[in-house]
Amino acid sequence: MVETVSGPDLSAALPARSVPAPVVARLPGYLQALESLRAGGRSTVSSEELAGMCAVGSAILRRDLSHLSAAGRRGVGYDCAGLAANIRSFLGLDRVRRIGIIGAGRLGSALADYAGIAASGFALAGVFDTSPRVVGTSVGGLTVSPMGDFAERSAEAGIELAVIAVPAPAAQSAADAAVAAGIRGILNFAPVVLTVPPAVHVRHVDLATELQVLAHYTAAEAREQQQ
Amino acid sequence: MVETVSGPDLSAALPARSVPAPVVARLPGYLQALESLRAGGRSTVSSEELAGMCAVGSAILRRDLSHLSAAGRRGVGYDCAGLAANIRSFLGLDRVRRIGIIGAGRLGSALADYAGIAASGFALAGVFDTSPRVVGTSVGGLTVSPMGDFAERSAEAGIELAVIAVPAPAAQSAADAAVAAGIRGILNFAPVVLTVPPAVHVRHVDLATELQVLAHYTAAEAREQQQ
DNA sequence: GGATGTGAAAAGGTTCACAGCC
DNA sequence: GGCTGTGAACCTTTTCACATCC
């Protein structure tokens, strides 16, 4: 769902724009596999092996990588460290990206403590909540700030991405506050379709949706017959 | 370690002639919108309006619904209650589906307490953990059972779907236990690619992946403005 | 008049298969 | 010999537009 511009050709300067969304969505998986290979001391991988680790086909992996300026060596494979750096750069992770978590309830706290955040190239730089009972407590190593301070504190802390982990009724106003503060990327865990300006990117993770999809497939198998 | 490579395992399963995966993935959204319309007293909706609520095009909505035996009325629209029931049935939610959560840490507890579970047609029927310190405590209104009892207790409780909310190193063995107990649908929150038999459906939700995708899009936009 | 349902066309992704380089 | 990179075929999904029915 990336905007399509057909006019001037800036592909030479910026291939990023034209990379299909499904490709972007697979890159983090490749990156993770590369990290684990590197941790195991491996220096190169073949497309076949890397694809196997990520549960995709080797052809699709090679084509995905062709979108970035990754250089594999024919007859050898890909350099783990080099490819990892390349993907990280493509994802905008060649510098640490700071994130803020809105909502310091159970889910927000769990996300704040998730060790993978730092390992993935991010830094938790703020935790916010509206409830006075939570403000001031410590979550994820940070003191919870009142939601009213979001704009000020996110600017101070250099927060670029917001994670919304509040109850459904509060999600839209949390998003509004984030947008007003200049945030342009939102990861939404609340079961609500957020309305934001086109310049803001939203990704939506919903437990109920995932379970329902799973329910369909398991039920379909049992039924064996579809309508 | 067995490495499943070779074939195109991407096909994720199911006999195919059924409804396309992207369609299945959008149905929960339609369902949620229909519930909220119904809660507001509305009895019918047009494809245009419903699509607007779900942030999709009206044409795609109509085609999606054409896959199920949904009956809209030309000139009128769709019957909210009828369509909701239809989608629910299609998703296998005409009966309550019981789920078990593996991992009673912060994330598992947060998921267990998520009120939307029941509202979406599910019932939490078991919470499991390996740690003796957690076993016996109460999470989501249930007493946490030892992981070793998973097979027995999931059979007793009629659990059909498992949610894996354990640390990465424990995820594969949790999945193995679930599969051994006859579970055929797994929602995996651990940052690991699970290896399961083809008959088992896995959906993967990963915070780091989502943030990295978001990082790409926000970074790309920033790069663009520099030009 | 109004809105659905659906052929047909377009767009987008995936897979194949092999040329080309190591 | 091995493995990447990619044109071309293939398949899937989206979009358009309008006949069809209420």
Coordinates of C-alpha atoms (C1' of nucleotides) in Angstrom, one line a residue:
Chain A
M1 CA 0.0 0.0 0.0
V2 CA 2.8 2.4 -0.7
E3 CA 1.9 5.4 -2.7
T4 CA 2.7 4.9 -6.4
V5 CA 4.4 7.7 -8.2
S6 CA 4.9 7.3 -11.9
G7 CA 6.4 10.5 -12.9
P8 CA 10.1 11.2 -12.5
D9 CA 12.4 8.3 -12.3
L10 CA 14.4 8.5 -9.1
S11 CA 15.1 4.8 -9.0
A12 CA 18.7 5.4 -9.6
A13 CA 18.9 7.6 -6.6
L14 CA 16.4 6.0 -4.3
P15 CA 15.4 2.4 -4.9
A16 CA 13.7 2.4 -1.5
R17 CA 10.5 3.9 -2.8
S18 CA 9.8 1.2 -5.2
V19 CA 10.4 -1.9 -3.1
P20 CA 7.1 -3.9 -2.7
A21 CA 5.6 -4.0 0.7
P22 CA 5.7 -7.8 1.0
V23 CA 9.5 -7.6 0.4
V24 CA 9.9 -5.0 3.2
A25 CA 7.9 -7.2 5.5
R26 CA 10.2 -10.1 4.9
L27 CA 13.5 -8.3 5.4
P28 CA 13.4 -8.3 9.2
G29 CA 13.2 -12.1 9.1
Y30 CA 16.3 -12.3 6.9
L31 CA 18.0 -9.9 9.2
Q32 CA 17.2 -12.0 12.3
A33 CA 18.5 -15.1 10.6
L34 CA 21.7 -13.4 9.6
E35 CA 22.3 -12.2 13.1
S36 CA 21.9 -15.7 14.4
L37 CA 24.3 -17.1 11.8
R38 CA 26.8 -14.4 12.6
A39 CA 26.5 -15.2 16.3
G40 CA 27.3 -18.8 15.4
G41 CA 30.4 -17.8 13.6
R42 CA 29.3 -18.2 10.0
S43 CA 30.6 -15.8 7.5
T44 CA 28.6 -16.7 4.4
V45 CA 25.2 -18.2 3.5
S46 CA 23.6 -19.5 0.4
S47 CA 20.2 -18.3 -0.6
E48 CA 19.0 -21.8 -0.1
E49 CA 20.1 -22.1 3.5
L50 CA 19.0 -18.6 4.5
A51 CA 15.6 -19.1 2.8
G52 CA 15.2 -22.3 4.7
M53 CA 15.8 -20.6 8.0
C54 CA 13.1 -18.0 7.2
A55 CA 10.6 -20.4 5.7
V56 CA 10.5 -18.8 2.3
G57 CA 11.6 -20.0 -1.1
S58 CA 15.1 -19.4 -2.3
A59 CA 14.0 -17.7 -5.5
I60 CA 12.0 -15.2 -3.6
L61 CA 14.8 -14.5 -1.2
R62 CA 17.2 -13.8 -4.1
R63 CA 14.7 -11.5 -5.7
D64 CA 14.0 -9.7 -2.5
L65 CA 17.7 -9.1 -2.0
S66 CA 18.0 -7.8 -5.5
H67 CA 15.9 -4.9 -4.5
L68 CA 18.5 -3.6 -2.2
S69 CA 22.0 -3.1 -3.5
A70 CA 23.1 -6.3 -1.8
A71 CA 25.9 -8.1 -3.4
G72 CA 26.1 -11.8 -3.1
R73 CA 29.0 -13.7 -4.7
R74 CA 28.1 -16.2 -7.3
G75 CA 29.4 -19.6 -6.4
V76 CA 29.8 -18.5 -2.8
G77 CA 26.7 -16.9 -1.4
Y78 CA 26.1 -13.8 0.7
D79 CA 28.4 -12.3 3.3
C80 CA 26.5 -12.5 6.5
A81 CA 27.8 -9.4 8.1
G82 CA 27.7 -7.3 4.9
L83 CA 24.2 -8.4 4.1
A84 CA 23.0 -7.7 7.6
A85 CA 24.4 -4.2 7.5
N86 CA 22.8 -3.6 4.2
I87 CA 19.4 -4.7 5.3
R88 CA 19.7 -2.7 8.5
S89 CA 20.6 0.3 6.5
F90 CA 17.7 -0.2 4.2
L91 CA 15.3 -0.5 7.1
G92 CA 16.6 2.8 8.5
L93 CA 18.4 1.1 11.4
D94 CA 21.9 2.3 10.7
R95 CA 21.2 4.7 13.5
V96 CA 19.3 3.8 16.7
R97 CA 15.6 4.7 16.4
R98 CA 13.9 5.9 19.6
I99 CA 10.5 4.7 20.4
G100 CA 7.8 5.7 23.0
I101 CA 5.2 3.4 24.4
I102 CA 1.8 4.9 25.2
G103 CA 0.0 2.9 27.8
A104 CA 1.8 1.5 30.8
G105 CA -0.7 -1.3 31.6
R106 CA 0.2 -4.9 31.4
L107 CA 0.7 -4.9 27.7
G108 CA 2.7 -1.7 27.6
S109 CA 4.9 -3.0 30.4
A110 CA 5.4 -6.3 28.7
L111 CA 6.5 -4.6 25.5
A112 CA 8.7 -2.2 27.4
D113 CA 10.6 -5.0 29.0
Y114 CA 11.0 -6.9 25.8
A115 CA 14.7 -7.4 25.5
G116 CA 14.4 -7.7 21.7
I117 CA 13.8 -4.0 21.3
A118 CA 17.3 -3.0 21.9
A119 CA 18.7 -6.0 20.0
S120 CA 16.7 -4.9 17.0
G121 CA 18.1 -1.5 16.7
F122 CA 15.7 0.5 18.8
A123 CA 15.9 2.3 22.2
L124 CA 13.0 2.7 24.5
A125 CA 13.0 6.5 25.2
G126 CA 9.7 7.1 26.9
V127 CA 6.7 5.5 28.5
F128 CA 3.4 7.5 28.8
D129 CA 0.1 7.0 30.5
T130 CA -2.9 9.1 31.4
S131 CA -3.6 7.5 34.7
P132 CA -2.2 9.3 37.7
R133 CA -1.8 6.0 39.5
V134 CA 0.7 4.8 36.9
V135 CA 2.6 8.1 36.2
G136 CA 5.8 8.2 38.2
T137 CA 6.2 4.5 38.5
S138 CA 9.0 2.7 36.7
V139 CA 8.4 0.7 33.6
G140 CA 11.0 -0.7 31.3
G141 CA 13.7 1.1 33.2
L142 CA 12.0 4.5 32.7
T143 CA 9.7 6.7 34.8
V144 CA 6.2 6.8 33.3
S145 CA 5.4 10.3 32.1
P146 CA 1.9 11.8 32.0
M147 CA 0.4 11.7 28.5
G148 CA 0.0 15.4 28.5
D149 CA 3.8 15.7 28.4
F150 CA 4.1 13.6 25.3
A151 CA 4.9 16.3 22.8
E152 CA 7.5 17.9 25.0
R153 CA 9.2 14.8 26.2
S154 CA 9.2 13.0 22.9
A155 CA 10.9 16.0 21.3
E156 CA 13.5 16.1 24.1
A157 CA 14.1 12.4 23.9
G158 CA 14.1 12.2 20.1
I159 CA 11.3 9.8 19.9
E160 CA 10.3 8.9 16.3
L161 CA 8.0 5.9 16.6
A162 CA 5.1 5.4 19.0
V163 CA 3.6 2.1 20.2
I164 CA 0.0 2.4 21.3
A165 CA -0.9 -0.1 24.0
V166 CA -4.0 1.5 25.5
P167 CA -7.6 0.3 25.7
A168 CA -9.6 0.7 22.6
P169 CA -11.5 3.8 23.6
A170 CA -8.3 5.7 24.3
A171 CA -6.4 4.7 21.1
Q172 CA -7.6 7.4 18.7
S173 CA -6.8 10.2 21.1
A174 CA -3.4 8.6 21.8
A175 CA -2.8 8.5 18.1
D176 CA -3.9 12.1 17.7
A177 CA -1.4 13.2 20.4
A178 CA 1.4 11.3 18.8
V179 CA 0.6 12.8 15.4
A180 CA 0.4 16.3 16.9
A181 CA 3.9 15.7 18.4
G182 CA 5.3 14.9 15.0
I183 CA 5.4 11.1 15.2
R184 CA 5.2 9.6 11.8
G185 CA 5.2 5.9 12.6
I186 CA 2.7 4.2 14.9
L187 CA 2.4 0.6 15.9
N188 CA -1.1 0.1 17.2
F189 CA -2.0 -2.8 19.5
A190 CA -5.6 -1.5 20.2
P191 CA -8.4 -3.1 18.3
V192 CA -9.4 0.1 16.5
V193 CA -8.8 1.4 13.0
L194 CA -6.9 4.6 13.6
T195 CA -7.5 7.7 11.5
V196 CA -4.3 9.6 10.8
P197 CA -2.9 11.9 8.1
P198 CA -1.5 10.1 5.0
A199 CA 2.0 11.0 6.0
V200 CA 1.8 8.9 9.1
H201 CA 2.4 5.2 8.8
V202 CA 0.3 2.8 11.0
R203 CA 0.8 -0.8 11.5
H204 CA -1.9 -2.7 13.3
V205 CA -1.4 -5.8 15.5
D206 CA -4.6 -7.3 16.9
L207 CA -4.9 -10.4 19.0
A208 CA -8.5 -11.0 18.1
T209 CA -7.9 -10.7 14.4
E210 CA -5.0 -13.2 14.5
L211 CA -7.0 -15.7 16.5
Q212 CA -10.0 -15.4 14.2
V213 CA -7.9 -16.1 11.2
L214 CA -6.4 -19.1 12.9
A215 CA -9.9 -20.2 13.9
H216 CA -10.9 -20.1 10.3
Y217 CA -8.1 -22.3 9.1
T218 CA -8.4 -24.9 11.8
A219 CA -12.1 -25.0 11.4
A220 CA -11.8 -25.2 7.7
E221 CA -9.6 -28.2 7.9
A222 CA -12.0 -29.9 10.2
R223 CA -14.8 -29.3 7.8
E224 CA -12.8 -30.2 4.8
Q225 CA -15.3 -28.6 2.7
Q226 CA -15.7 -25.0 1.9
Q227 CA -18.8 -23.4 0.6
Chain B
M1 CA 18.3 -30.4 14.7
V2 CA 16.2 -31.1 11.8
E3 CA 16.1 -28.5 9.2
T4 CA 13.1 -28.5 7.0
V5 CA 14.2 -27.0 3.7
S6 CA 13.6 -28.0 0.2
G7 CA 10.1 -27.7 -1.1
P8 CA 7.9 -24.6 -1.2
D9 CA 6.7 -24.9 2.4
L10 CA 5.2 -21.4 2.0
S11 CA 1.9 -22.7 1.0
A12 CA 1.0 -22.9 4.6
A13 CA -1.5 -25.5 4.1
L14 CA -4.8 -25.7 3.1
P15 CA -6.5 -26.9 0.3
A16 CA -6.8 -24.3 -1.7
R17 CA -9.7 -23.7 -3.7
S18 CA -11.1 -21.9 -0.7
V19 CA -11.0 -18.3 -0.1
P20 CA -7.8 -16.4 -0.7
A21 CA -5.7 -15.7 2.4
P22 CA -5.9 -11.9 2.0
V23 CA -9.6 -12.1 2.1
V24 CA -9.6 -14.2 5.2
A25 CA -7.3 -11.7 6.8
R26 CA -9.7 -8.9 6.2
L27 CA -12.9 -10.6 7.4
P28 CA -12.2 -10.0 11.1
G29 CA -12.0 -6.3 10.4
Y30 CA -15.4 -6.4 8.7
L31 CA -16.8 -8.3 11.6
Q32 CA -15.6 -5.8 14.1
A33 CA -17.1 -3.0 12.2
L34 CA -20.4 -4.8 11.9
E35 CA -20.5 -5.4 15.6
S36 CA -19.9 -1.7 16.3
L37 CA -22.6 -0.8 13.8
R38 CA -25.0 -3.2 15.4
A39 CA -24.2 -1.9 18.9
G40 CA -25.1 1.6 17.5
G41 CA -28.5 0.3 16.4
R42 CA -27.9 0.2 12.7
S43 CA -29.5 -2.6 10.8
T44 CA -28.0 -2.2 7.3
V45 CA -24.8 -0.8 5.7
S46 CA -23.7 -0.1 2.2
S47 CA -20.4 -1.5 1.0
E48 CA -19.2 2.0 0.7
E49 CA -19.7 2.8 4.3
L50 CA -18.5 -0.5 5.7
A51 CA -15.4 -0.3 3.6
G52 CA -14.8 3.2 4.9
M53 CA -14.8 2.0 8.4
C54 CA -12.3 -0.7 7.6
A55 CA -10.0 1.4 5.5
V56 CA -10.4 -0.6 2.3
G57 CA -12.0 0.0 -1.0
S58 CA -15.7 -0.7 -1.6
A59 CA -15.0 -2.9 -4.6
I60 CA -12.7 -5.1 -2.7
L61 CA -15.2 -5.4 0.1
R62 CA -17.9 -6.5 -2.2
R63 CA -15.7 -9.1 -3.8
D64 CA -14.5 -10.4 -0.5
L65 CA -18.1 -10.9 0.7
S66 CA -18.9 -12.6 -2.6
H67 CA -16.7 -15.4 -1.4
L68 CA -18.9 -16.3 1.4
S69 CA -22.6 -16.9 0.8
A70 CA -23.4 -13.4 2.0
A71 CA -26.5 -11.9 0.7
G72 CA -26.6 -8.2 0.3
R73 CA -29.7 -6.6 -1.1
R74 CA -29.2 -4.5 -4.2
G75 CA -30.3 -0.9 -3.6
V76 CA -30.2 -1.5 0.1
G77 CA -26.9 -2.9 1.4
Y78 CA -26.0 -5.6 3.8
D79 CA -27.9 -6.7 6.8
C80 CA -25.5 -6.0 9.7
A81 CA -26.7 -8.9 11.9
G82 CA -27.0 -11.4 9.1
L83 CA -23.6 -10.5 7.6
A84 CA -21.9 -10.6 11.0
A85 CA -23.4 -14.1 11.7
N86 CA -22.2 -15.2 8.3
I87 CA -18.7 -14.0 8.7
R88 CA -18.5 -15.5 12.2
S89 CA -19.7 -18.8 10.9
F90 CA -17.1 -18.6 8.1
L91 CA -14.4 -18.0 10.6
G92 CA -15.4 -21.0 12.6
L93 CA -16.8 -18.9 15.4
D94 CA -20.3 -20.2 15.4
R95 CA -19.2 -22.1 18.4
V96 CA -16.8 -20.8 21.1
R97 CA -13.2 -21.8 20.4
R98 CA -11.1 -22.5 23.5
I99 CA -7.6 -21.2 23.6
G100 CA -4.6 -21.9 25.9
I101 CA -1.8 -19.5 26.6
I102 CA 1.7 -20.9 27.1
G103 CA 3.8 -18.6 29.1
A104 CA 2.5 -16.7 32.1
G105 CA 5.0 -13.9 32.1
R106 CA 4.1 -10.3 31.5
L107 CA 3.1 -10.8 27.9
G108 CA 1.1 -13.9 28.6
S109 CA -0.7 -12.3 31.5
A110 CA -1.5 -9.2 29.4
L111 CA -2.9 -11.4 26.7
A112 CA -4.9 -13.5 29.2
D113 CA -6.5 -10.4 30.6
Y114 CA -7.4 -8.9 27.3
A115 CA -11.1 -8.5 27.4
G116 CA -11.4 -8.7 23.6
I117 CA -10.8 -12.5 23.7
A118 CA -14.2 -13.3 24.9
A119 CA -15.9 -10.6 22.8
S120 CA -14.3 -12.1 19.7
G121 CA -15.7 -15.6 20.1
F122 CA -13.0 -17.2 22.2
A123 CA -12.7 -18.5 25.7
L124 CA -9.5 -18.7 27.6
A125 CA -9.4 -22.3 28.9
G126 CA -5.9 -22.7 30.2
V127 CA -2.7 -20.9 31.1
F128 CA 0.6 -22.8 31.2
D129 CA 4.2 -22.2 32.4
T130 CA 7.3 -24.2 33.1
S131 CA 8.4 -22.1 36.1
P132 CA 7.4 -23.5 39.5
R133 CA 7.3 -19.9 40.8
V134 CA 4.4 -19.1 38.4
V135 CA 2.5 -22.4 38.4
G136 CA -0.4 -22.2 40.8
T137 CA -0.8 -18.5 40.7
S138 CA -3.8 -16.9 39.1
V139 CA -3.7 -15.4 35.6
G140 CA -6.6 -14.3 33.6
G141 CA -9.0 -15.8 36.1
L142 CA -7.3 -19.2 35.8
T143 CA -4.8 -21.1 37.8
V144 CA -1.6 -21.5 35.9
S145 CA -0.8 -25.2 35.2
P146 CA 2.6 -26.7 34.7
M147 CA 3.6 -27.1 31.1
G148 CA 4.0 -30.8 31.7
D149 CA 0.3 -31.1 32.1
F150 CA -0.5 -29.4 28.8
A151 CA -1.7 -32.5 26.9
E152 CA -3.9 -33.7 29.7
R153 CA -5.4 -30.4 30.6
S154 CA -5.9 -29.2 27.0
A155 CA -7.8 -32.3 26.2
E156 CA -9.9 -31.9 29.3
A157 CA -10.6 -28.3 28.6
G158 CA -11.2 -28.7 24.9
I159 CA -8.4 -26.3 23.9
E160 CA -7.9 -26.0 20.2
L161 CA -5.7 -23.0 19.8
A162 CA -2.4 -22.2 21.5
V163 CA -0.9 -18.8 22.1
I164 CA 2.9 -19.0 22.6
A165 CA 4.1 -16.2 24.9
V166 CA 7.4 -17.5 26.1
P167 CA 11.0 -16.4 25.6
A168 CA 12.6 -17.2 22.3
P169 CA 14.6 -20.2 23.5
A170 CA 11.6 -21.9 24.9
A171 CA 9.3 -21.3 21.9
Q172 CA 10.1 -24.4 19.8
S173 CA 9.6 -26.8 22.7
A174 CA 6.4 -25.1 23.6
A175 CA 5.2 -25.6 20.0
D176 CA 6.3 -29.2 20.0
A177 CA 4.3 -29.8 23.2
A178 CA 1.3 -28.1 21.7
V179 CA 1.6 -30.1 18.5
A180 CA 2.0 -33.3 20.4
A181 CA -1.2 -32.5 22.3
G182 CA -3.1 -32.2 19.0
I183 CA -3.2 -28.5 18.7
R184 CA -3.6 -27.4 15.1
G185 CA -3.5 -23.6 15.4
I186 CA -0.7 -21.6 17.0
L187 CA -0.3 -17.9 17.5
N188 CA 3.4 -17.3 18.1
F189 CA 4.6 -14.1 19.8
A190 CA 8.2 -15.3 20.2
P191 CA 10.8 -14.1 17.7
V192 CA 11.5 -17.5 16.3
V193 CA 10.4 -19.3 13.2
L194 CA 8.6 -22.4 14.5
T195 CA 9.0 -25.7 12.8
V196 CA 5.7 -27.7 12.8
P197 CA 4.0 -30.3 10.7
P198 CA 2.2 -29.0 7.6
A199 CA -1.2 -29.7 9.2
V200 CA -0.5 -27.2 11.9
H201 CA -1.2 -23.5 11.2
V202 CA 1.1 -20.9 12.7
R203 CA 0.7 -17.2 12.7
H204 CA 3.6 -15.1 13.9
V205 CA 3.4 -11.7 15.6
D206 CA 6.7 -10.0 16.3
L207 CA 7.2 -6.6 17.8
A208 CA 10.7 -6.2 16.4
T209 CA 9.6 -7.1 12.9
E210 CA 6.8 -4.6 13.1
L211 CA 9.0 -1.8 14.4
Q212 CA 11.6 -2.5 11.7
V213 CA 9.1 -2.3 9.0
L214 CA 7.8 1.0 10.4
A215 CA 11.4 2.2 10.7
H216 CA 11.8 1.6 7.0
Y217 CA 8.8 3.6 6.0
T218 CA 9.5 6.5 8.3
A219 CA 13.2 6.6 7.3
A220 CA 12.3 6.4 3.6
E221 CA 10.0 9.4 4.0
A222 CA 12.6 11.4 5.8
R223 CA 15.2 10.6 3.1
E224 CA 12.8 11.7 0.4
Q225 CA 12.2 15.1 1.9
Q226 CA 15.9 15.7 1.9
Q227 CA 15.9 15.8 -1.9
Chain C
dG1 C1' -32.8 5.8 -7.9
dG2 C1' -29.5 3.1 -5.4
dA3 C1' -26.3 -0.5 -4.3
dT4 C1' -24.9 -5.2 -5.1
dG5 C1' -22.4 -8.8 -7.7
dT6 C1' -19.2 -9.9 -11.3
dG7 C1' -17.0 -10.3 -15.9
dA8 C1' -12.9 -8.3 -17.8
dA9 C1' -8.7 -5.7 -17.6
dA10 C1' -4.9 -4.2 -14.9
dA11 C1' -1.5 -4.5 -11.5
dG12 C1' 1.4 -6.9 -8.6
dG13 C1' 4.0 -10.9 -6.8
dT14 C1' 5.9 -15.5 -7.2
dT15 C1' 8.1 -19.2 -9.5
dC16 C1' 10.8 -21.2 -13.1
dA17 C1' 14.8 -21.8 -15.3
dC18 C1' 19.0 -20.6 -17.0
dA19 C1' 22.7 -17.4 -18.4
dG20 C1' 26.6 -15.6 -16.2
dC21 C1' 30.1 -15.3 -12.8
dC22 C1' 33.0 -17.3 -9.1
Chain D
dG1 C1' 31.1 -27.5 -9.8
dG2 C1' 28.3 -24.0 -7.2
dC3 C1' 25.3 -20.1 -6.6
dT4 C1' 23.6 -15.6 -7.7
dG5 C1' 20.8 -12.5 -10.5
dT6 C1' 17.1 -11.9 -13.6
dG7 C1' 14.1 -12.2 -18.0
dA8 C1' 9.9 -14.4 -18.8
dA9 C1' 5.9 -17.2 -17.7
dC10 C1' 2.6 -17.8 -14.4
dC11 C1' -0.5 -17.0 -10.8
dT12 C1' -3.0 -14.1 -7.6
dT13 C1' -5.3 -10.0 -6.2
dT14 C1' -7.1 -5.5 -7.0
dT15 C1' -9.6 -2.3 -9.7
dC16 C1' -12.9 -0.8 -13.1
dA17 C1' -17.2 -0.5 -14.9
dC18 C1' -21.7 -1.9 -15.7
dA19 C1' -25.5 -5.2 -16.0
dT20 C1' -28.7 -6.7 -12.6
dC21 C1' -31.8 -6.5 -9.2
dC22 C1' -34.3 -4.2 -5.2

